[in-house]
GROMACS .gro file of N, CA and C in nm:
model
  537
    1MET      N    1   9.573   8.800  10.418
    1MET     CA    2   9.528   8.826  10.559
    1MET      C    3   9.410   8.930  10.542
    2LEU      N    4   9.304   8.885  10.609
    2LEU     CA    5   9.183   8.977  10.607
    2LEU      C    6   9.193   9.084  10.727
    3LEU      N    7   9.203   9.193  10.686
    3LEU     CA    8   9.190   9.312  10.788
    3LEU      C    9   9.082   9.408  10.745
    4GLU      N   10   8.961   9.370  10.777
    4GLU     CA   11   8.850   9.458  10.736
    4GLU      C   12   8.765   9.504  10.860
    5PRO      N   13   8.824   9.591  10.927
    5PRO     CA   14   8.745   9.616  11.063
    5PRO      C   15   8.616   9.687  11.061
    6ASP      N   16   8.506   9.606  11.073
    6ASP     CA   17   8.375   9.660  11.095
    6ASP      C   18   8.360   9.725  11.222
    7ASN      N   19   8.443   9.678  11.303
    7ASN     CA   20   8.449   9.746  11.446
    7ASN      C   21   8.592   9.735  11.479
    8PRO      N   22   8.661   9.864  11.466
    8PRO     CA   23   8.820   9.853  11.493
    8PRO      C   24   8.840   9.803  11.633
    9ALA      N   25   8.756   9.791  11.734
    9ALA     CA   26   8.796   9.740  11.866
    9ALA      C   27   8.836   9.591  11.861
   10THR      N   28   8.782   9.535  11.755
   10THR     CA   29   8.798   9.392  11.751
   10THR      C   30   8.962   9.358  11.705
   11LEU      N   31   9.017   9.464  11.646
   11LEU     CA   32   9.148   9.444  11.594
   11LEU      C   33   9.260   9.527  11.672
   12ALA      N   34   9.247   9.531  11.800
   12ALA     CA   35   9.338   9.583  11.888
   12ALA      C   36   9.475   9.529  11.879
   13ALA      N   37   9.580   9.616  11.867
   13ALA     CA   38   9.719   9.560  11.848
   13ALA      C   39   9.754   9.467  11.965
   14ASP      N   40   9.840   9.356  11.921
   14ASP     CA   41   9.893   9.267  12.032
   14ASP      C   42   9.994   9.342  12.117
   15ALA      N   43  10.036   9.297  12.213
   15ALA     CA   44  10.107   9.362  12.320
   15ALA      C   45  10.247   9.413  12.266
   16ASN      N   46  10.304   9.329  12.171
   16ASN     CA   47  10.421   9.361  12.104
   16ASN      C   48  10.424   9.450  11.990
   17GLU      N   49  10.308   9.478  11.949
   17GLU     CA   50  10.284   9.562  11.819
   17GLU      C   51  10.250   9.709  11.863
   18LEU      N   52  10.294   9.803  11.789
   18LEU     CA   53  10.269   9.942  11.792
   18LEU      C   54  10.151   9.955  11.694
   19SER      N   55  10.044  10.037  11.730
   19SER     CA   56   9.935  10.056  11.649
   19SER      C   57   9.951  10.190  11.582
   20VAL      N   58   9.932  10.186  11.443
   20VAL     CA   59   9.958  10.309  11.359
   20VAL      C   60   9.826  10.327  11.292
   21LEU      N   61   9.775  10.459  11.301
   21LEU     CA   62   9.661  10.498  11.231
   21LEU      C   63   9.710  10.600  11.103
   22VAL      N   64   9.687  10.558  10.986
   22VAL     CA   65   9.725  10.638  10.870
   22VAL      C   66   9.609  10.717  10.826
   23LEU      N   67   9.627  10.860  10.829
   23LEU     CA   68   9.507  10.951  10.789
   23LEU      C   69   9.534  11.023  10.662
   24CYS      N   70   9.430  11.029  10.589
   24CYS     CA   71   9.408  11.111  10.465
   24CYS      C   72   9.288  11.152  10.455
   25THR      N   73   9.238  11.261  10.364
   25THR     CA   74   9.117  11.298  10.381
   25THR      C   75   9.011  11.209  10.319
   26GLY      N   76   9.036  11.148  10.203
   26GLY     CA   77   8.933  11.056  10.129
   26GLY      C   78   8.960  10.909  10.176
   27ASN      N   79   9.069  10.882  10.230
   27ASN     CA   80   9.093  10.732  10.266
   27ASN      C   81   9.049  10.627  10.155
   28SER      N   82   9.110  10.658  10.034
   28SER     CA   83   9.079  10.576   9.926
   28SER      C   84   9.216  10.526   9.852
   29ALA      N   85   9.324  10.601   9.883
   29ALA     CA   86   9.437  10.572   9.807
   29ALA      C   87   9.582  10.567   9.892
   30ARG      N   88   9.635  10.679   9.923
   30ARG     CA   89   9.769  10.689  10.006
   30ARG      C   90   9.744  10.600  10.134
   31SER      N   91   9.645  10.643  10.218
   31SER     CA   92   9.634  10.589  10.351
   31SER      C   93   9.592  10.440  10.345
   32ILE      N   94   9.517  10.397  10.246
   32ILE     CA   95   9.475  10.261  10.226
   32ILE      C   96   9.621  10.186  10.190
   33MET      N   97   9.697  10.237  10.088
   33MET     CA   98   9.821  10.168  10.064
   33MET      C   99   9.916  10.151  10.180
   34ALA      N  100   9.930  10.259  10.247
   34ALA     CA  101  10.021  10.273  10.368
   34ALA      C  102   9.966  10.172  10.482
   35GLU      N  103   9.843  10.164  10.498
   35GLU     CA  104   9.787  10.071  10.597
   35GLU      C  105   9.822   9.926  10.565
   36VAL      N  106   9.805   9.895  10.429
   36VAL     CA  107   9.835   9.753  10.392
   36VAL      C  108   9.981   9.726  10.400
   37LEU      N  109  10.059   9.824  10.353
   37LEU     CA  110  10.218   9.803  10.360
   37LEU      C  111  10.264   9.799  10.512
   38PHE      N  112  10.209   9.875  10.591
   38PHE     CA  113  10.243   9.855  10.741
   38PHE      C  114  10.222   9.724  10.801
   39ASN      N  115  10.099   9.680  10.753
   39ASN     CA  116  10.064   9.538  10.806
   39ASN      C  117  10.142   9.426  10.744
   40HIS      N  118  10.169   9.446  10.621
   40HIS     CA  119  10.241   9.348  10.546
   40HIS      C  120  10.390   9.341  10.594
   41LEU      N  121  10.469   9.464  10.575
   41LEU     CA  122  10.595   9.469  10.584
   41LEU      C  123  10.638   9.467  10.742
   42GLY      N  124  10.555   9.523  10.825
   42GLY     CA  125  10.578   9.535  10.952
   42GLY      C  126  10.499   9.442  11.039
   43ALA      N  127  10.457   9.339  10.982
   43ALA     CA  128  10.380   9.231  11.061
   43ALA      C  129  10.459   9.185  11.182
   44GLY      N  130  10.389   9.187  11.292
   44GLY     CA  131  10.447   9.156  11.443
   44GLY      C  132  10.512   9.286  11.498
   45ARG      N  133  10.534   9.377  11.428
   45ARG     CA  134  10.597   9.516  11.473
   45ARG      C  135  10.475   9.619  11.480
   46PHE      N  136  10.398   9.620  11.377
   46PHE     CA  137  10.283   9.719  11.360
   46PHE      C  138  10.156   9.647  11.338
   47ARG      N  139  10.060   9.712  11.391
   47ARG     CA  140   9.921   9.682  11.350
   47ARG      C  141   9.862   9.812  11.287
   48ALA      N  142   9.839   9.819  11.165
   48ALA     CA  143   9.792   9.955  11.101
   48ALA      C  144   9.658   9.956  11.063
   49TYR      N  145   9.602  10.066  11.080
   49TYR     CA  146   9.465  10.099  11.029
   49TYR      C  147   9.480  10.232  10.947
   50SER      N  148   9.374  10.255  10.875
   50SER     CA  149   9.347  10.376  10.796
   50SER      C  150   9.231  10.439  10.805
   51ALA      N  151   9.220  10.566  10.790
   51ALA     CA  152   9.090  10.636  10.801
   51ALA      C  153   9.097  10.780  10.724
   52GLY      N  154   8.986  10.838  10.716
   52GLY     CA  155   8.978  10.964  10.639
   52GLY      C  156   8.889  11.070  10.727
   53SER      N  157   8.919  11.192  10.701
   53SER     CA  158   8.820  11.275  10.757
   53SER      C  159   8.689  11.291  10.688
   54THR      N  160   8.693  11.289  10.552
   54THR     CA  161   8.573  11.274  10.476
   54THR      C  162   8.594  11.156  10.369
   55PRO      N  163   8.587  11.035  10.422
   55PRO     CA  164   8.609  10.916  10.350
   55PRO      C  165   8.516  10.905  10.225
   56THR      N  166   8.564  10.852  10.105
   56THR     CA  167   8.507  10.827   9.982
   56THR      C  168   8.411  10.706   9.998
   57GLY      N  169   8.442  10.618  10.091
   57GLY     CA  170   8.357  10.486  10.110
   57GLY      C  171   8.402  10.374  10.013
   58LYS      N  172   8.508  10.407   9.940
   58LYS     CA  173   8.556  10.291   9.854
   58LYS      C  174   8.713  10.317   9.837
   59VAL      N  175   8.774  10.200   9.817
   59VAL     CA  176   8.915  10.193   9.784
   59VAL      C  177   8.924  10.213   9.640
   60ASN      N  178   9.026  10.309   9.600
   60ASN     CA  179   9.055  10.358   9.468
   60ASN      C  180   9.091  10.227   9.395
   61PRO      N  181   9.044  10.201   9.275
   61PRO     CA  182   9.080  10.079   9.196
   61PRO      C  183   9.225  10.072   9.162
   62TYR      N  184   9.284  10.196   9.145
   62TYR     CA  185   9.418  10.189   9.115
   62TYR      C  186   9.512  10.157   9.230
   63ALA      N  187   9.465  10.201   9.352
   63ALA     CA  188   9.532  10.152   9.470
   63ALA      C  189   9.510  10.010   9.505
   64ARG      N  190   9.395   9.953   9.467
   64ARG     CA  191   9.380   9.809   9.482
   64ARG      C  192   9.467   9.735   9.390
   65GLU      N  193   9.474   9.796   9.264
   65GLU     CA  194   9.551   9.733   9.162
   65GLU      C  195   9.701   9.716   9.218
   66GLN      N  196   9.754   9.814   9.285
   66GLN     CA  197   9.903   9.828   9.323
   66GLN      C  198   9.910   9.717   9.434
   67ILE      N  199   9.811   9.720   9.530
   67ILE     CA  200   9.810   9.622   9.636
   67ILE      C  201   9.814   9.474   9.579
   68ASP      N  202   9.729   9.451   9.495
   68ASP     CA  203   9.711   9.311   9.422
   68ASP      C  204   9.820   9.280   9.341
   69ALA      N  205   9.914   9.371   9.293
   69ALA     CA  206  10.023   9.332   9.216
   69ALA      C  207  10.152   9.319   9.301
   70SER      N  208  10.139   9.339   9.430
   70SER     CA  209  10.253   9.349   9.522
   70SER      C  210  10.252   9.209   9.611
   71GLU      N  211  10.363   9.212   9.684
   71GLU     CA  212  10.375   9.089   9.780
   71GLU      C  213  10.261   9.104   9.899
   72ALA      N  214  10.194   9.219   9.896
   72ALA     CA  215  10.094   9.243   9.990
   72ALA      C  216   9.960   9.206   9.946
   73ARG      N  217   9.943   9.153   9.835
   73ARG     CA  218   9.821   9.103   9.779
   73ARG      C  219   9.743   9.014   9.880
   74GLY      N  220   9.610   9.013   9.896
   74GLY     CA  221   9.542   8.947   9.991
   74GLY      C  222   9.494   9.032  10.094
   75PHE      N  223   9.570   9.142  10.133
   75PHE     CA  224   9.523   9.222  10.239
   75PHE      C  225   9.411   9.306  10.190
   76VAL      N  226   9.293   9.312  10.280
   76VAL     CA  227   9.185   9.352  10.240
   76VAL      C  228   9.145   9.475  10.347
   77THR      N  229   9.097   9.587  10.309
   77THR     CA  230   9.058   9.699  10.389
   77THR      C  231   8.949   9.763  10.322
   78ARG      N  232   8.900   9.866  10.396
   78ARG     CA  233   8.787   9.939  10.342
   78ARG      C  234   8.812  10.088  10.374
   79SER      N  235   8.741  10.175  10.305
   79SER     CA  236   8.753  10.323  10.327
   79SER      C  237   8.654  10.355  10.453
   80LYS      N  238   8.712  10.424  10.546
   80LYS     CA  239   8.627  10.439  10.674
   80LYS      C  240   8.666  10.590  10.740
   81SER      N  241   8.586  10.633  10.829
   81SER     CA  242   8.595  10.759  10.882
   81SER      C  243   8.688  10.749  11.012
   82TRP      N  244   8.750  10.850  11.030
   82TRP     CA  245   8.845  10.859  11.147
   82TRP      C  246   8.758  10.860  11.277
   83HIS      N  247   8.649  10.888  11.277
   83HIS     CA  248   8.558  10.894  11.386
   83HIS      C  249   8.544  10.734  11.440
   84GLU      N  250   8.564  10.640  11.351
   84GLU     CA  251   8.551  10.501  11.405
   84GLU      C  252   8.656  10.469  11.499
   85PHE      N  253   8.769  10.552  11.500
   85PHE     CA  254   8.890  10.517  11.584
   85PHE      C  255   8.890  10.617  11.698
   86ALA      N  256   8.789  10.711  11.725
   86ALA     CA  257   8.774  10.808  11.823
   86ALA      C  258   8.679  10.759  11.928
   87LYS      N  259   8.601  10.662  11.912
   87LYS     CA  260   8.496  10.630  11.993
   87LYS      C  261   8.551  10.524  12.100
   88GLU      N  262   8.469  10.509  12.202
   88GLU     CA  263   8.491  10.421  12.320
   88GLU      C  264   8.497  10.282  12.262
   89GLY      N  265   8.597  10.214  12.301
   89GLY     CA  266   8.625  10.089  12.256
   89GLY      C  267   8.721  10.062  12.143
   90SER      N  268   8.758  10.176  12.100
   90SER     CA  269   8.855  10.164  11.969
   90SER      C  270   8.989  10.125  12.010
   91PRO      N  271   9.070  10.080  11.929
   91PRO     CA  272   9.202  10.039  11.966
   91PRO      C  273   9.283  10.162  12.015
   92VAL      N  274   9.375  10.151  12.110
   92VAL     CA  275   9.457  10.257  12.149
   92VAL      C  276   9.561  10.271  12.029
   93ILE      N  277   9.579  10.407  12.001
   93ILE     CA  278   9.662  10.433  11.888
   93ILE      C  279   9.799  10.492  11.944
   94ASP      N  280   9.910  10.434  11.884
   94ASP     CA  281  10.032  10.484  11.939
   94ASP      C  282  10.089  10.596  11.835
   95VAL      N  283  10.080  10.595  11.714
   95VAL     CA  284  10.124  10.672  11.626
   95VAL      C  285  10.011  10.712  11.517
   96VAL      N  286   9.987  10.841  11.501
   96VAL     CA  287   9.910  10.884  11.383
   96VAL      C  288   9.999  10.939  11.270
   97VAL      N  289   9.979  10.878  11.152
   97VAL     CA  290  10.062  10.935  11.047
   97VAL      C  291   9.956  11.000  10.936
   98THR      N  292   9.986  11.118  10.909
   98THR     CA  293   9.910  11.186  10.793
   98THR      C  294   9.981  11.179  10.675
   99VAL      N  295   9.919  11.140  10.570
   99VAL     CA  296  10.000  11.131  10.434
   99VAL      C  297   9.948  11.234  10.328
  100CYS      N  298   9.858  11.326  10.372
  100CYS     CA  299   9.812  11.429  10.282
  100CYS      C  300   9.817  11.566  10.385
  101ALA      N  301   9.853  11.673  10.316
  101ALA     CA  302   9.847  11.798  10.382
  101ALA      C  303   9.723  11.850  10.435
  102ASN      N  304   9.595  11.809  10.362
  102ASN     CA  305   9.473  11.855  10.427
  102ASN      C  306   9.450  11.779  10.556
  103ALA      N  307   9.475  11.651  10.551
  103ALA     CA  308   9.449  11.583  10.688
  103ALA      C  309   9.549  11.639  10.793
  104ALA      N  310   9.669  11.669  10.753
  104ALA     CA  311   9.774  11.726  10.867
  104ALA      C  312   9.706  11.856  10.913
  105ALA      N  313   9.644  11.930  10.821
  105ALA     CA  314   9.601  12.064  10.874
  105ALA      C  315   9.473  12.061  10.952
  106GLU      N  316   9.396  11.944  10.931
  106GLU     CA  317   9.267  11.944  11.001
  106GLU      C  318   9.283  11.906  11.156
  107THR      N  319   9.177  11.947  11.227
  107THR     CA  320   9.158  11.926  11.369
  107THR      C  321   9.118  11.769  11.375
  108CYS      N  322   9.210  11.691  11.425
  108CYS     CA  323   9.165  11.539  11.438
  108CYS      C  324   9.086  11.523  11.565
  109PRO      N  325   9.012  11.425  11.569
  109PRO     CA  326   8.931  11.392  11.694
  109PRO      C  327   9.051  11.329  11.788
  110ARG      N  328   8.996  11.320  11.912
  110ARG     CA  329   9.091  11.259  12.009
  110ARG      C  330   9.081  11.110  11.996
  111PHE      N  331   9.208  11.054  11.967
  111PHE     CA  332   9.215  10.908  11.965
  111PHE      C  333   9.268  10.849  12.093
  112PRO      N  334   9.213  10.732  12.117
  112PRO     CA  335   9.260  10.656  12.247
  112PRO      C  336   9.417  10.639  12.245
  113GLY      N  337   9.470  10.670  12.363
  113GLY     CA  338   9.620  10.638  12.375
  113GLY      C  339   9.708  10.767  12.371
  114ALA      N  340   9.665  10.874  12.346
  114ALA     CA  341   9.743  10.991  12.336
  114ALA      C  342   9.868  10.976  12.233
  115PRO      N  343   9.830  10.949  12.111
  115PRO     CA  344   9.918  10.918  12.018
  115PRO      C  345  10.025  11.023  11.992
  116GLU      N  346  10.138  10.971  11.911
  116GLU     CA  347  10.231  11.074  11.872
  116GLU      C  348  10.181  11.111  11.712
  117TYR      N  349  10.196  11.213  11.677
  117TYR     CA  350  10.170  11.260  11.536
  117TYR      C  351  10.280  11.290  11.440
  118VAL      N  352  10.270  11.233  11.325
  118VAL     CA  353  10.377  11.242  11.236
  118VAL      C  354  10.320  11.277  11.090
  119HIS      N  355  10.388  11.361  11.020
  119HIS     CA  356  10.334  11.387  10.878
  119HIS      C  357  10.436  11.325  10.774
  120TRP      N  358  10.380  11.241  10.677
  120TRP     CA  359  10.457  11.175  10.581
  120TRP      C  360  10.386  11.223  10.456
  121GLY      N  361  10.396  11.337  10.413
  121GLY     CA  362  10.322  11.393  10.290
  121GLY      C  363  10.377  11.338  10.176
  122LEU      N  364  10.272  11.296  10.075
  122LEU     CA  365  10.293  11.245   9.959
  122LEU      C  366  10.204  11.297   9.854
  123PRO      N  367  10.238  11.324   9.731
  123PRO     CA  368  10.139  11.374   9.629
  123PRO      C  369  10.025  11.275   9.617
  124ASP      N  370   9.914  11.338   9.586
  124ASP     CA  371   9.800  11.249   9.584
  124ASP      C  372   9.769  11.188   9.444
  125PRO      N  373   9.802  11.060   9.437
  125PRO     CA  374   9.770  10.992   9.292
  125PRO      C  375   9.638  10.998   9.245
  126ALA      N  376   9.546  11.007   9.329
  126ALA     CA  377   9.398  11.023   9.294
  126ALA      C  378   9.366  11.147   9.225
  127ALA      N  379   9.449  11.248   9.234
  127ALA     CA  380   9.424  11.363   9.189
  127ALA      C  381   9.499  11.379   9.042
  128VAL      N  382   9.569  11.282   8.999
  128VAL     CA  383   9.624  11.288   8.864
  128VAL      C  384   9.508  11.259   8.763
  129GLN      N  385   9.512  11.359   8.665
  129GLN     CA  386   9.423  11.344   8.548
  129GLN      C  387   9.489  11.292   8.429
  130GLY      N  388   9.426  11.223   8.331
  130GLY     CA  389   9.505  11.182   8.213
  130GLY      C  390   9.463  11.041   8.184
  131GLU      N  391   9.558  10.990   8.098
  131GLU     CA  392   9.520  10.847   8.044
  131GLU      C  393   9.545  10.762   8.174
  132PRO      N  394   9.482  10.636   8.170
  132PRO     CA  395   9.498  10.541   8.265
  132PRO      C  396   9.640  10.506   8.303
  133GLU      N  397   9.727  10.492   8.203
  133GLU     CA  398   9.872  10.473   8.229
  133GLU      C  399   9.942  10.581   8.310
  134GLU      N  400   9.894  10.700   8.287
  134GLU     CA  401   9.945  10.807   8.362
  134GLU      C  402   9.912  10.796   8.512
  135ILE      N  403   9.783  10.778   8.529
  135ILE     CA  404   9.729  10.754   8.668
  135ILE      C  405   9.792  10.649   8.729
  136ARG      N  406   9.799  10.525   8.658
  136ARG     CA  407   9.864  10.409   8.704
  136ARG      C  408  10.015  10.433   8.759
  137ALA      N  409  10.088  10.522   8.668
  137ALA     CA  410  10.231  10.540   8.708
  137ALA      C  411  10.223  10.625   8.834
  138ALA      N  412  10.141  10.727   8.865
  138ALA     CA  413  10.130  10.801   8.988
  138ALA      C  414  10.097  10.712   9.104
  139PHE      N  415  10.016  10.614   9.093
  139PHE     CA  416   9.983  10.521   9.198
  139PHE      C  417  10.105  10.428   9.223
  140GLN      N  418  10.161  10.392   9.123
  140GLN     CA  419  10.288  10.299   9.141
  140GLN      C  420  10.396  10.377   9.208
  141THR      N  421  10.411  10.504   9.180
  141THR     CA  422  10.523  10.585   9.244
  141THR      C  423  10.493  10.611   9.389
  142CYS      N  424  10.363  10.635   9.413
  142CYS     CA  425  10.319  10.650   9.559
  142CYS      C  426  10.344  10.521   9.640
  143PHE      N  427  10.302  10.411   9.577
  143PHE     CA  428  10.314  10.287   9.643
  143PHE      C  429  10.455  10.253   9.666
  144GLU      N  430  10.539  10.276   9.566
  144GLU     CA  431  10.686  10.232   9.580
  144GLU      C  432  10.750  10.325   9.696
  145ARG      N  433  10.713  10.452   9.691
  145ARG     CA  434  10.761  10.556   9.800
  145ARG      C  435  10.722  10.495   9.932
  146LEU      N  436  10.602  10.467   9.960
  146LEU     CA  437  10.555  10.410  10.086
  146LEU      C  438  10.635  10.289  10.122
  147HIS      N  439  10.635  10.190  10.024
  147HIS     CA  440  10.706  10.076  10.050
  147HIS      C  441  10.850  10.092  10.101
  148ALA      N  442  10.918  10.180  10.024
  148ALA     CA  443  11.058  10.214  10.070
  148ALA      C  444  11.073  10.283  10.198
  149ARG      N  445  10.982  10.376  10.217
  149ARG     CA  446  10.971  10.440  10.350
  149ARG      C  447  10.973  10.359  10.463
  150ILE      N  448  10.856  10.257  10.442
  150ILE     CA  449  10.835  10.175  10.568
  150ILE      C  450  10.948  10.068  10.575
  151ASN      N  451  11.010  10.033  10.461
  151ASN     CA  452  11.122   9.935  10.478
  151ASN      C  453  11.237  10.010  10.546
  152THR      N  454  11.266  10.132  10.519
  152THR     CA  455  11.374  10.202  10.573
  152THR      C  456  11.342  10.206  10.725
  153LEU      N  457  11.229  10.254  10.755
  153LEU     CA  458  11.185  10.282  10.894
  153LEU      C  459  11.217  10.150  10.971
  154LEU      N  460  11.170  10.025  10.926
  154LEU     CA  461  11.192   9.906  10.997
  154LEU      C  462  11.340   9.869  11.012
  155SER      N  463  11.419   9.901  10.905
  155SER     CA  464  11.565   9.885  10.914
  155SER      C  465  11.630   9.961  11.029
  156ARG      N  466  11.582  10.074  11.060
  156ARG     CA  467  11.631  10.169  11.152
  156ARG      C  468  11.572  10.148  11.304
  157LEU      N  469  11.489  10.061  11.316
  157LEU     CA  470  11.422  10.046  11.453
  157LEU      C  471  11.505   9.934  11.528
  158LYS      N  472  11.503   9.945  11.655
  158LYS     CA  473  11.546   9.831  11.749
  158LYS      C  474  11.414   9.770  11.809
  159ALA      N  475  11.441   9.659  11.850
  159ALA     CA  476  11.308   9.566  11.898
  159ALA      C  477  11.257   9.639  12.031
  160SER      N  478  11.344   9.717  12.093
  160SER     CA  479  11.294   9.779  12.205
  160SER      C  480  11.235   9.912  12.207
  161ASP      N  481  11.240   9.967  12.076
  161ASP     CA  482  11.185  10.108  12.052
  161ASP      C  483  11.041  10.107  12.069
  162GLY      N  484  10.981  10.193  12.151
  162GLY     CA  485  10.850  10.227  12.186
  162GLY      C  486  10.790  10.326  12.086
  163ARG      N  487  10.677  10.399  12.119
  163ARG     CA  488  10.615  10.482  12.029
  163ARG      C  489  10.690  10.603  12.024
  164LEU      N  490  10.748  10.654  12.115
  164LEU     CA  491  10.836  10.773  12.098
  164LEU      C  492  10.948  10.766  12.013
  165GLU      N  493  11.023  10.653  12.032
  165GLU     CA  494  11.132  10.627  11.933
  165GLU      C  495  11.086  10.591  11.793
  166VAL      N  496  10.975  10.539  11.772
  166VAL     CA  497  10.920  10.508  11.647
  166VAL      C  498  10.879  10.638  11.574
  167ALA      N  499  10.809  10.713  11.648
  167ALA     CA  500  10.759  10.847  11.589
  167ALA      C  501  10.879  10.927  11.559
  168ALA      N  502  10.985  10.927  11.638
  168ALA     CA  503  11.096  11.023  11.613
  168ALA      C  504  11.165  10.952  11.486
  169ALA      N  505  11.178  10.831  11.471
  169ALA     CA  506  11.233  10.770  11.348
  169ALA      C  507  11.164  10.802  11.228
  170MET      N  508  11.010  10.803  11.251
  170MET     CA  509  10.943  10.844  11.130
  170MET      C  510  10.956  10.984  11.085
  171ARG      N  511  10.961  11.069  11.193
  171ARG     CA  512  10.986  11.229  11.159
  171ARG      C  513  11.126  11.226  11.086
  172ALA      N  514  11.226  11.161  11.139
  172ALA     CA  515  11.352  11.172  11.082
  172ALA      C  516  11.363  11.136  10.936
  173LEU      N  517  11.289  11.029  10.909
  173LEU     CA  518  11.275  10.971  10.776
  173LEU      C  519  11.217  11.077  10.673
  174ALA      N  520  11.115  11.146  10.722
  174ALA     CA  521  11.037  11.239  10.648
  174ALA      C  522  11.131  11.365  10.625
  175ALA      N  523  11.216  11.402  10.731
  175ALA     CA  524  11.308  11.510  10.718
  175ALA      C  525  11.427  11.471  10.624
  176ASP      N  526  11.469  11.350  10.621
  176ASP     CA  527  11.572  11.307  10.526
  176ASP      C  528  11.525  11.316  10.392
  177GLU      N  529  11.401  11.282  10.357
  177GLU     CA  530  11.343  11.286  10.224
  177GLU      C  531  11.322  11.441  10.178
  178ARG      N  532  11.295  11.529  10.275
  178ARG     CA  533  11.296  11.669  10.222
  178ARG      C  534  11.433  11.730  10.197
  179SER      N  535  11.540  11.679  10.259
  179SER     CA  536  11.668  11.728  10.230
  179SER      C  537  11.725  11.710  10.090
   0.00000   0.00000   0.00000
């Protein structure tokens, strides 16, 4: 499935889908992988996008490798600025999920839809230094954690759950992992 929004307004969520915007500073790894997994695992339930406060402008090759090695292969996205989702004509966002502490601490622009905000912090695999296998392992761990988290979230949701219930379930999931 090709989801490469040159204009995010063209990818507004269907009436039955909740829109999720996953934020990270660089929008090259964690947020990209989460976007793809939300769109793949949550197809019909979620329409996900990702962005960064200071995007790198490219998808990290190790993140692309994880996506391409998974059942989500074929999903395409690009690194983009969160400002693309704050301008007129952008999709209404139901839930904003930050996956890095930096993005969670930054002052986000106003996104259409008065979204709920949730923090799903994960270590940055792009910050790992070392041999390619060590870096690859960090990306695999991050991808697997996101995959498990999204699957668990989907198993806990009822079809009637709206953005408030979904955000509460996301927060509970994050709290469960910290316990």
